[in-house]
CSV table of C-alpha atoms and ligand atoms in Angstrom, one decimal:
chain,number,residue,atom,x,y,z
A,21,MET,CA,0.0,-0.1,0.0
A,22,LYS,CA,3.0,2.3,0.6
A,23,LYS,CA,3.8,2.2,-3.1
A,24,ALA,CA,0.2,3.1,-4.1
A,25,ALA,CA,0.1,6.0,-1.5
A,26,GLY,CA,3.5,7.3,-2.6
A,27,SER,CA,2.5,7.4,-6.3
A,28,LEU,CA,-0.8,8.9,-5.4
A,29,ILE,CA,1.0,11.7,-3.4
A,30,CYS,CA,3.4,12.3,-6.4
A,31,VAL,CA,0.5,12.8,-8.8
A,32,ILE,CA,-1.4,15.1,-6.4
A,33,ALA,CA,1.8,17.1,-5.8
A,34,ILE,CA,2.2,17.6,-9.6
A,35,ALA,CA,-1.4,18.8,-10.0
A,36,LEU,CA,-1.3,21.1,-7.0
A,37,ALA,CA,2.1,22.6,-8.0
A,38,ALA,CA,0.8,23.4,-11.4
A,39,ALA,CA,-2.5,24.8,-10.1
A,40,ALA,CA,-0.6,26.9,-7.5
A,41,ALA,CA,2.0,28.2,-10.1
A,42,ALA,CA,-0.8,29.2,-12.4
A,43,ARG,CA,-1.7,31.9,-9.9
A,44,ILE,CA,1.8,33.4,-10.0
A,45,HIS,CA,2.1,35.9,-12.8
A,46,GLY,CA,5.3,35.1,-14.8
A,47,ILE,CA,5.2,31.4,-14.0
A,48,GLN,CA,2.1,30.8,-15.9
A,49,ALA,CA,4.0,30.9,-19.2
A,50,VAL,CA,6.5,28.4,-17.9
A,51,ILE,CA,3.8,26.0,-17.0
A,52,ALA,CA,1.6,26.5,-20.1
A,53,ILE,CA,4.4,26.7,-22.7
A,54,GLY,CA,7.8,25.7,-21.3
A,55,VAL,CA,6.6,22.5,-19.6
A,56,PRO,CA,4.5,21.1,-22.5
A,57,TYR,CA,7.3,21.8,-25.1
A,58,ALA,CA,9.9,20.2,-22.9
A,59,ALA,CA,7.7,17.2,-22.3
A,60,PHE,CA,6.9,16.9,-25.9
A,61,ALA,CA,10.6,17.0,-26.8
A,62,VAL,CA,11.4,14.3,-24.3
A,63,LEU,CA,8.5,12.3,-25.7
A,64,LEU,CA,9.8,12.5,-29.2
A,65,LEU,CA,13.5,11.8,-28.4
A,66,GLY,CA,12.5,9.1,-26.0
A,67,LEU,CA,10.2,7.4,-28.4
A,68,SER,CA,12.8,7.6,-31.3
A,69,TRP,CA,15.5,6.2,-28.9
A,70,ARG,CA,13.3,3.3,-27.8
A,71,VAL,CA,12.2,2.4,-31.3
A,72,ILE,CA,15.6,2.7,-32.8
A,73,ARG,CA,17.1,0.5,-30.1
A,74,TRP,CA,14.4,-2.1,-30.6
A,75,SER,CA,14.7,-2.1,-34.4
A,76,LEU,CA,18.5,-2.5,-34.2
A,77,ALA,CA,18.1,-5.7,-32.0
A,78,PRO,CA,19.2,-8.7,-34.1
A,79,VAL,CA,16.5,-11.2,-34.9
A,80,PRO,CA,18.3,-13.9,-36.8
A,81,PHE,CA,15.5,-16.5,-36.4
A,82,ARG,CA,11.8,-16.7,-36.5
A,83,ILE,CA,10.7,-16.8,-32.9
A,84,PRO,CA,6.9,-16.2,-32.9
A,85,THR,CA,4.9,-17.4,-29.9
A,86,VAL,CA,2.2,-19.6,-31.3
A,87,CYS,CA,-0.5,-21.9,-30.1
A,88,GLY,CA,-1.5,-23.8,-33.2
A,89,GLN,CA,0.0,-26.2,-35.7
A,90,GLU,CA,2.6,-24.9,-38.0
A,91,LYS,CA,2.5,-25.3,-41.8
A,92,SER,CA,4.5,-28.3,-42.9
A,93,LEU,CA,3.4,-31.3,-44.8
A,94,PRO,CA,0.4,-30.9,-47.0
A,95,TRP,CA,-1.6,-33.7,-45.1
A,96,ILE,CA,-1.1,-32.0,-41.7
A,97,ARG,CA,-3.7,-29.3,-41.2
A,98,SER,CA,-2.1,-26.1,-40.1
A,99,ASN,CA,-3.7,-23.2,-38.2
A,100,TRP,CA,-3.2,-20.0,-40.3
A,101,LEU,CA,-4.2,-17.6,-37.5
A,102,GLU,CA,-2.7,-19.2,-34.4
A,103,SER,CA,0.5,-20.1,-36.3
A,104,PRO,CA,0.6,-17.9,-39.3
A,105,HIS,CA,2.9,-19.0,-42.0
A,106,ASN,CA,2.9,-15.9,-44.2
A,107,THR,CA,2.8,-12.2,-43.7
A,108,ALA,CA,-1.0,-11.8,-44.3
A,109,GLY,CA,-1.6,-14.3,-41.4
A,110,ALA,CA,0.9,-12.4,-39.1
A,111,ILE,CA,-0.9,-9.1,-39.9
A,112,ALA,CA,-4.3,-10.7,-39.2
A,113,ARG,CA,-3.1,-12.0,-35.9
A,114,MET,CA,-1.4,-8.8,-34.9
A,115,ALA,CA,-4.5,-6.8,-35.8
A,116,LEU,CA,-6.7,-9.0,-33.6
A,117,GLU,CA,-4.2,-8.6,-30.8
A,118,VAL,CA,-4.0,-4.8,-31.1
A,119,LEU,CA,-7.6,-4.1,-31.8
A,120,ALA,CA,-9.2,-6.7,-29.6
A,121,PHE,CA,-6.6,-7.8,-27.2
A,122,ARG,CA,-7.1,-11.4,-28.2
A,123,SER,CA,-4.5,-12.9,-26.0
A,124,LEU,CA,-5.8,-11.1,-22.9
A,125,PHE,CA,-9.3,-12.5,-23.8
A,126,ARG,CA,-7.9,-16.0,-23.1
A,127,ASN,CA,-6.6,-14.8,-19.7
A,128,THR,CA,-7.3,-17.3,-16.8
A,129,GLY,CA,-7.2,-16.8,-13.1
A,130,SER,CA,-6.0,-19.4,-10.6
A,131,ARG,CA,-7.3,-19.9,-7.0
A,132,LEU,CA,-6.5,-22.4,-4.3
A,133,GLU,CA,-9.7,-23.9,-3.0
A,134,GLN,CA,-10.4,-26.4,-0.2
A,135,GLY,CA,-8.7,-29.6,-0.7
A,136,PRO,CA,-6.3,-27.9,-1.4
A,137,ARG,CA,-7.2,-27.9,-5.0
A,138,LEU,CA,-5.8,-25.4,-7.6
A,139,VAL,CA,-8.7,-24.2,-9.8
A,140,TYR,CA,-8.3,-22.2,-13.0
A,141,ARG,CA,-11.2,-20.1,-14.2
A,142,GLU,CA,-12.0,-17.8,-17.0
A,143,ALA,CA,-11.0,-14.1,-16.1
A,144,LYS,CA,-12.7,-11.8,-18.5
A,145,TRP,CA,-13.0,-8.7,-16.3
A,146,LEU,CA,-9.4,-7.7,-16.9
A,147,TRP,CA,-9.9,-7.9,-20.6
A,148,LEU,CA,-13.1,-5.9,-20.5
A,149,ALA,CA,-11.5,-3.1,-18.4
A,150,ALA,CA,-8.4,-3.1,-20.6
A,151,ILE,CA,-10.4,-2.8,-23.8
A,152,ALA,CA,-12.8,-0.2,-22.3
A,153,PHE,CA,-9.8,1.9,-21.2
A,154,HIS,CA,-7.8,1.8,-24.4
A,155,TRP,CA,-10.6,2.4,-26.8
A,156,SER,CA,-11.9,5.2,-24.6
A,157,LEU,CA,-8.5,6.8,-24.5
A,158,LEU,CA,-8.2,6.7,-28.3
A,159,VAL,CA,-11.7,8.3,-28.8
A,160,ILE,CA,-10.9,11.0,-26.3
A,161,LEU,CA,-7.5,11.8,-27.8
A,162,LEU,CA,-9.2,12.0,-31.3
A,163,ARG,CA,-12.0,14.2,-29.9
A,164,HIS,CA,-9.3,16.5,-28.4
A,165,LEU,CA,-8.3,17.3,-32.0
A,166,ARG,CA,-11.1,19.9,-32.0
A,167,LEU,CA,-8.9,21.8,-29.6
A,168,PHE,CA,-5.8,21.8,-31.8
A,169,VAL,CA,-7.1,21.9,-35.4
A,170,GLU,CA,-9.4,24.4,-37.2
A,171,PRO,CA,-11.6,23.5,-39.0
A,172,VAL,CA,-12.3,20.6,-36.7
A,173,PRO,CA,-11.5,17.3,-38.5
A,174,LYS,CA,-14.5,15.2,-39.5
A,175,VAL,CA,-13.5,12.2,-37.5
A,176,ALA,CA,-13.4,14.3,-34.2
A,177,LEU,CA,-17.0,15.6,-35.0
A,178,LEU,CA,-18.3,12.2,-35.9
A,179,LEU,CA,-16.7,10.7,-32.8
A,180,ALA,CA,-18.1,13.4,-30.6
A,181,ARG,CA,-21.6,12.8,-32.1
A,182,LEU,CA,-21.4,9.0,-31.5
A,183,ASP,CA,-19.8,9.5,-28.1
A,184,GLY,CA,-22.5,11.9,-27.0
A,185,PHE,CA,-25.3,9.6,-28.1
A,186,PHE,CA,-26.8,9.6,-24.5
A,187,GLN,CA,-27.1,13.4,-24.4
A,188,VAL,CA,-28.5,14.3,-21.0
A,189,GLY,CA,-28.5,18.1,-20.9
A,190,ALA,CA,-25.5,20.4,-21.6
A,191,PRO,CA,-22.7,19.9,-21.9
A,192,VAL,CA,-23.2,16.7,-23.8
A,193,PHE,CA,-22.2,13.7,-21.7
A,194,TYR,CA,-19.6,11.4,-23.3
A,195,ILE,CA,-19.9,7.7,-22.8
A,196,THR,CA,-16.1,7.4,-23.0
A,197,ASP,CA,-15.7,9.8,-20.0
A,198,ALA,CA,-17.6,7.3,-17.8
A,199,LEU,CA,-15.9,4.3,-19.4
A,200,ILE,CA,-12.4,5.5,-18.9
A,201,LEU,CA,-13.0,6.4,-15.3
A,202,ALA,CA,-14.7,3.1,-14.5
A,203,ALA,CA,-12.0,1.1,-16.3
A,204,LEU,CA,-9.1,2.9,-14.5
A,205,LEU,CA,-10.8,2.5,-11.1
A,206,TYR,CA,-11.3,-1.3,-11.8
A,207,LEU,CA,-7.7,-1.7,-12.8
A,208,LEU,CA,-6.5,0.2,-9.7
A,209,GLN,CA,-8.7,-1.8,-7.3
A,210,ARG,CA,-7.7,-5.1,-8.9
A,211,ARG,CA,-4.0,-4.2,-8.3
A,212,MET,CA,-4.7,-3.3,-4.7
A,213,ARG,CA,-7.2,-6.1,-3.8
A,214,ASP,CA,-5.8,-9.1,-5.4
A,215,PRO,CA,-2.9,-10.3,-3.2
A,216,GLN,CA,-1.0,-11.9,-6.0
A,217,VAL,CA,-1.1,-8.8,-8.2
A,218,ARG,CA,-0.5,-6.6,-5.3
A,219,TYR,CA,2.7,-8.5,-4.5
A,220,ILE,CA,4.2,-8.0,-7.9
A,221,SER,CA,3.0,-4.4,-8.3
A,222,LEU,CA,5.7,-1.7,-8.3
A,223,PHE,CA,5.6,2.0,-7.6
A,224,THR,CA,5.5,2.7,-11.4
A,225,ASP,CA,2.5,0.5,-11.9
A,226,TYR,CA,0.5,2.6,-9.5
A,227,PHE,CA,2.1,5.8,-10.8
A,228,ALA,CA,0.9,5.1,-14.4
A,229,LEU,CA,-2.6,4.4,-13.2
A,230,PHE,CA,-2.9,7.4,-10.9
A,231,LEU,CA,-1.5,9.6,-13.6
A,232,LEU,CA,-4.0,8.5,-16.2
A,233,LEU,CA,-6.9,8.7,-13.7
A,234,SER,CA,-5.9,12.2,-12.6
A,235,ILE,CA,-5.8,13.4,-16.3
A,236,ALA,CA,-9.2,11.9,-16.8
A,237,VAL,CA,-10.6,13.3,-13.6
A,238,SER,CA,-9.3,16.8,-14.2
A,239,GLY,CA,-10.6,16.7,-17.7
A,240,VAL,CA,-14.0,15.5,-16.6
A,241,TRP,CA,-14.1,18.2,-13.9
A,242,MET,CA,-13.2,20.9,-16.4
A,243,ARG,CA,-16.0,19.8,-18.8
A,244,TYR,CA,-18.9,19.2,-16.4
A,245,PHE,CA,-18.3,21.3,-13.4
A,246,ALA,CA,-15.6,23.9,-13.6
A,247,ARG,CA,-16.5,24.9,-17.2
A,248,THR,CA,-13.3,26.0,-18.6
A,249,ASP,CA,-13.3,28.7,-21.4
A,250,ILE,CA,-12.9,26.4,-24.5
A,251,ILE,CA,-12.3,29.4,-26.9
A,252,ALA,CA,-9.3,30.5,-24.8
A,253,VAL,CA,-8.0,26.9,-24.6
A,254,LYS,CA,-8.4,26.5,-28.4
A,255,GLN,CA,-6.4,29.7,-29.1
A,256,PHE,CA,-3.7,28.6,-26.8
A,257,ALA,CA,-3.6,25.0,-28.2
A,258,ILE,CA,-3.4,26.2,-31.8
A,259,GLY,CA,-0.7,28.6,-30.8
A,260,LEU,CA,1.3,25.7,-29.3
A,261,ALA,CA,0.8,23.5,-32.4
A,262,ILE,CA,2.0,26.2,-34.8
A,263,PHE,CA,4.9,27.3,-32.5
A,264,ALA,CA,3.5,30.7,-31.8
A,265,PRO,CA,2.6,30.1,-28.1
A,266,ALA,CA,1.0,32.6,-25.9
A,267,ALA,CA,-0.1,31.7,-22.3
A,268,PRO,CA,-4.0,31.3,-22.1
A,269,LYS,CA,-6.0,33.8,-20.2
A,270,GLY,CA,-8.8,33.1,-17.9
A,271,VAL,CA,-8.7,29.2,-18.1
A,272,GLY,CA,-8.4,28.4,-14.4
A,273,ALA,CA,-6.3,26.2,-12.2
A,274,TRP,CA,-7.9,22.9,-13.4
A,275,PHE,CA,-6.7,23.4,-16.9
A,276,TYR,CA,-3.0,24.2,-15.6
A,277,ALA,CA,-3.3,20.9,-13.6
A,278,HIS,CA,-4.7,18.9,-16.6
A,279,LEU,CA,-1.9,20.3,-18.8
A,280,ALA,CA,0.9,19.5,-16.3
A,281,LEU,CA,-0.4,16.0,-15.7
A,282,VAL,CA,-0.5,15.4,-19.5
A,283,SER,CA,3.0,16.8,-19.9
A,284,MET,CA,4.2,14.5,-17.1
A,285,LEU,CA,2.5,11.5,-18.9
A,286,ALA,CA,4.2,12.5,-22.2
A,287,ALA,CA,7.7,12.8,-20.6
A,288,TYR,CA,7.3,9.7,-18.7
A,289,LEU,CA,5.9,7.5,-21.5
A,290,PRO,CA,9.1,6.5,-23.3
A,291,PHE,CA,10.7,5.3,-20.0
A,292,SER,CA,7.7,3.4,-18.7
A,293,LYS,CA,5.9,0.2,-19.2
A,294,LEU,CA,3.3,2.3,-21.2
A,295,MET,CA,5.8,1.8,-24.2
A,296,HIS,CA,4.0,-1.5,-24.8
A,297,MET,CA,1.9,0.7,-27.0
A,298,GLY,CA,4.8,0.8,-29.6
A,299,GLY,CA,6.6,-2.4,-28.5
A,300,VAL,CA,3.8,-4.7,-29.5
A,301,PHE,CA,4.4,-3.8,-33.2
A,302,LEU,CA,8.1,-4.4,-32.8
A,303,SER,CA,7.9,-7.7,-30.9
A,304,PRO,CA,9.5,-10.6,-32.9
A,305,THR,CA,7.3,-13.1,-30.9
A,306,ARG,CA,4.3,-11.4,-32.6
A,307,ASN,CA,5.2,-9.8,-35.9
A,308,LEU,CA,6.9,-12.7,-37.5
A,309,ALA,CA,5.4,-15.4,-39.7
A,310,ASN,CA,6.1,-18.9,-38.5
A,311,ASN,CA,7.7,-20.5,-41.5
A,312,ASN,CA,10.5,-22.3,-39.7
A,313,ARG,CA,9.7,-25.7,-41.3
A,314,ALA,CA,9.0,-24.3,-44.7
A,315,LYS,CA,12.1,-22.2,-45.0
A,316,ARG,CA,15.7,-22.6,-43.7
A,317,HIS,CA,16.8,-19.5,-41.7
A,318,VAL,CA,20.5,-19.2,-41.4
A,319,ASN,CA,22.0,-16.9,-38.8
A,320,PRO,CA,23.5,-14.0,-41.0
A,321,TRP,CA,26.5,-13.5,-38.7
A,322,ASN,CA,27.5,-17.3,-38.3
A,323,ALA,CA,31.2,-17.5,-38.5
A,324,PRO,CA,32.2,-19.4,-41.8
A,325,VAL,CA,32.8,-23.0,-40.9
A,326,LYS,CA,34.6,-25.4,-43.2
A,327,VAL,CA,32.2,-28.4,-43.6
A,328,HIS,CA,32.6,-31.7,-45.2
A,329,THR,CA,29.3,-32.6,-46.7
A,330,TYR,CA,28.0,-36.2,-47.1
A,331,GLU,CA,28.3,-35.9,-50.9
A,332,GLU,CA,32.0,-35.0,-50.6
A,333,TRP,CA,32.6,-37.7,-48.1
A,334,GLU,CA,30.8,-40.3,-50.4
A,335,ASP,CA,32.9,-39.1,-53.4
A,336,GLU,CA,36.0,-39.7,-51.3
A,337,PHE,CA,35.1,-43.3,-50.2
A,338,ARG,CA,32.8,-44.4,-52.9
A,339,GLU,CA,35.1,-47.1,-54.3
A,340,LYS,CA,35.8,-48.5,-50.9
A,341,MET,CA,32.1,-48.4,-50.0
A,342,VAL,CA,31.1,-50.3,-53.1
A,343,ALA,CA,33.8,-52.7,-52.7
A,344,ALA,CA,32.7,-53.4,-49.1
A,345,GLY,CA,29.0,-53.8,-50.3
A,346,LEU,CA,27.9,-50.6,-48.6
A,347,PRO,CA,24.9,-48.7,-50.2
A,348,VAL,CA,25.9,-45.4,-52.0
A,349,GLU,CA,23.6,-42.5,-53.0
A,350,ARG,CA,25.4,-42.0,-56.4
A,351,PRO,CA,26.7,-45.1,-58.0
B,405,HEM,C1,-3.1,12.2,-22.8
B,405,HEM,C2,-3.7,13.3,-23.2
B,405,HEM,C3,-5.0,13.7,-22.7
B,405,HEM,C4,-6.1,13.0,-22.0
B,405,HEM,C5,-6.0,11.5,-21.8
B,405,HEM,C6,-7.1,13.9,-21.8
B,405,HEM,C7,-8.3,13.5,-21.2
B,405,HEM,C8,-9.4,14.3,-21.1
B,405,HEM,C9,-10.8,13.9,-20.6
B,405,HEM,C10,-11.1,12.5,-20.3
B,405,HEM,C11,-11.5,15.0,-20.7
B,405,HEM,C12,-13.0,15.0,-20.3
B,405,HEM,C13,-13.9,15.5,-21.5
B,405,HEM,C14,-13.7,14.9,-22.8
B,405,HEM,O1,-13.6,13.6,-22.8
B,405,HEM,O2,-13.5,15.5,-23.8
B,405,HEM,C15,-10.7,16.1,-21.1
B,405,HEM,C16,-11.2,17.4,-21.2
B,405,HEM,C17,-10.4,18.5,-21.6
B,405,HEM,N1,-9.1,18.4,-21.9
B,405,HEM,FE1,-7.9,16.8,-22.1
B,405,HEM,N2,-6.8,15.1,-22.2
B,405,HEM,C18,-5.5,15.1,-22.7
B,405,HEM,C19,-4.8,16.2,-23.2
B,405,HEM,C20,-5.2,17.4,-23.3
B,405,HEM,C21,-4.4,18.5,-23.8
B,405,HEM,C22,-3.0,18.5,-24.4
B,405,HEM,C23,-5.2,19.6,-23.6
B,405,HEM,C24,-4.9,21.1,-24.0
B,405,HEM,C25,-3.9,21.6,-24.5
B,405,HEM,C26,-6.4,19.3,-23.0
B,405,HEM,C27,-7.4,20.1,-22.8
B,405,HEM,C28,-8.7,19.7,-22.3
B,405,HEM,C29,-9.9,20.6,-22.1
B,405,HEM,C30,-9.8,22.1,-22.3
B,405,HEM,C31,-10.9,19.8,-21.6
B,405,HEM,C32,-12.3,20.3,-21.4
B,405,HEM,C33,-13.1,20.0,-22.6
B,405,HEM,C34,-14.5,20.5,-22.5
B,405,HEM,O3,-14.8,21.3,-21.7
B,405,HEM,O4,-15.3,20.0,-23.4
B,405,HEM,N3,-6.4,17.9,-22.8
B,405,HEM,N4,-9.4,15.7,-21.3
């Protein structure tokens, strides 16, 4: 619990520091302009560094993790999706993984019951919360384009219309706001309540969750309760995007807290486990076709070895073998 409390205190401290600094004239520009630019620079450099390092890692062999029959002899039925033997199959498997979290869908939970008896059960809640969180986050980020782009992209308008389907007064209530909060709260309570998950949880696991939760909470608070001046935010955000920044006027402490927390997330992302977002695409256990039986893969940096093939050996001893009555491949 100490780790959870520590990370919560860190996140609250960031939000409070930003909200307090926003009241001090002169520091506003640092929080509104300096911090986001610095965080974005760290994000870009960090992401590039991670992706370049991953892409330079040698992958001499095909090492996909599969759970199906590999393609080999024509009379053995292979499984094109579980053990894809070509790029199309690998892309299909990867797409299902990224879009539907297919491997997490098969997640099971274990429990020691009376006996003692170890029982495995289906565990779909984790999958449901994960998918609700990730899809909501994507929709929220796409909807945020309306703050940065003028005219507002059609995709942002369409998503806002679909997301606001359950309009209950003004401002329009977005389903994704409720979903992201519920999913993050579920993920957090699961980490704290389940003794096994709690045992393996680190400070950084809680920090990432609290950071995301605080961003969502501050955003929701701004939208439904504090009512931030969206025109001022939009002017400010477009200024940031076109590198002509000016500190926003009259946007309130919640906006500064929201922005500082988002900046923290951006700067922290490349060094955190949240990088699984990019890593999944570069994982050789996922992105390779399993054609190990169909194709011979030779390690490209194998040291040259002088070999003596069977053909050469037979050429050398053919006469003696024939004389001794031994079978030969080429008479
Ligand atoms: C990781 C990035 C971000 C996340 C996850 C996030 C999340 C949210 C959420 C959940 C809301 C509630 C309302 C809604 O869903 O639209 C919100 C609102 C808001 N966010 Fe963000 N946000 C992010 C980045 C930003 C950035 C970079 C800015 C500004 C430069 C920003 C400005 C705002 C504003 C002004 C609102 C209030 C919108 C309204 O009143 O309709 N957000 N945010």
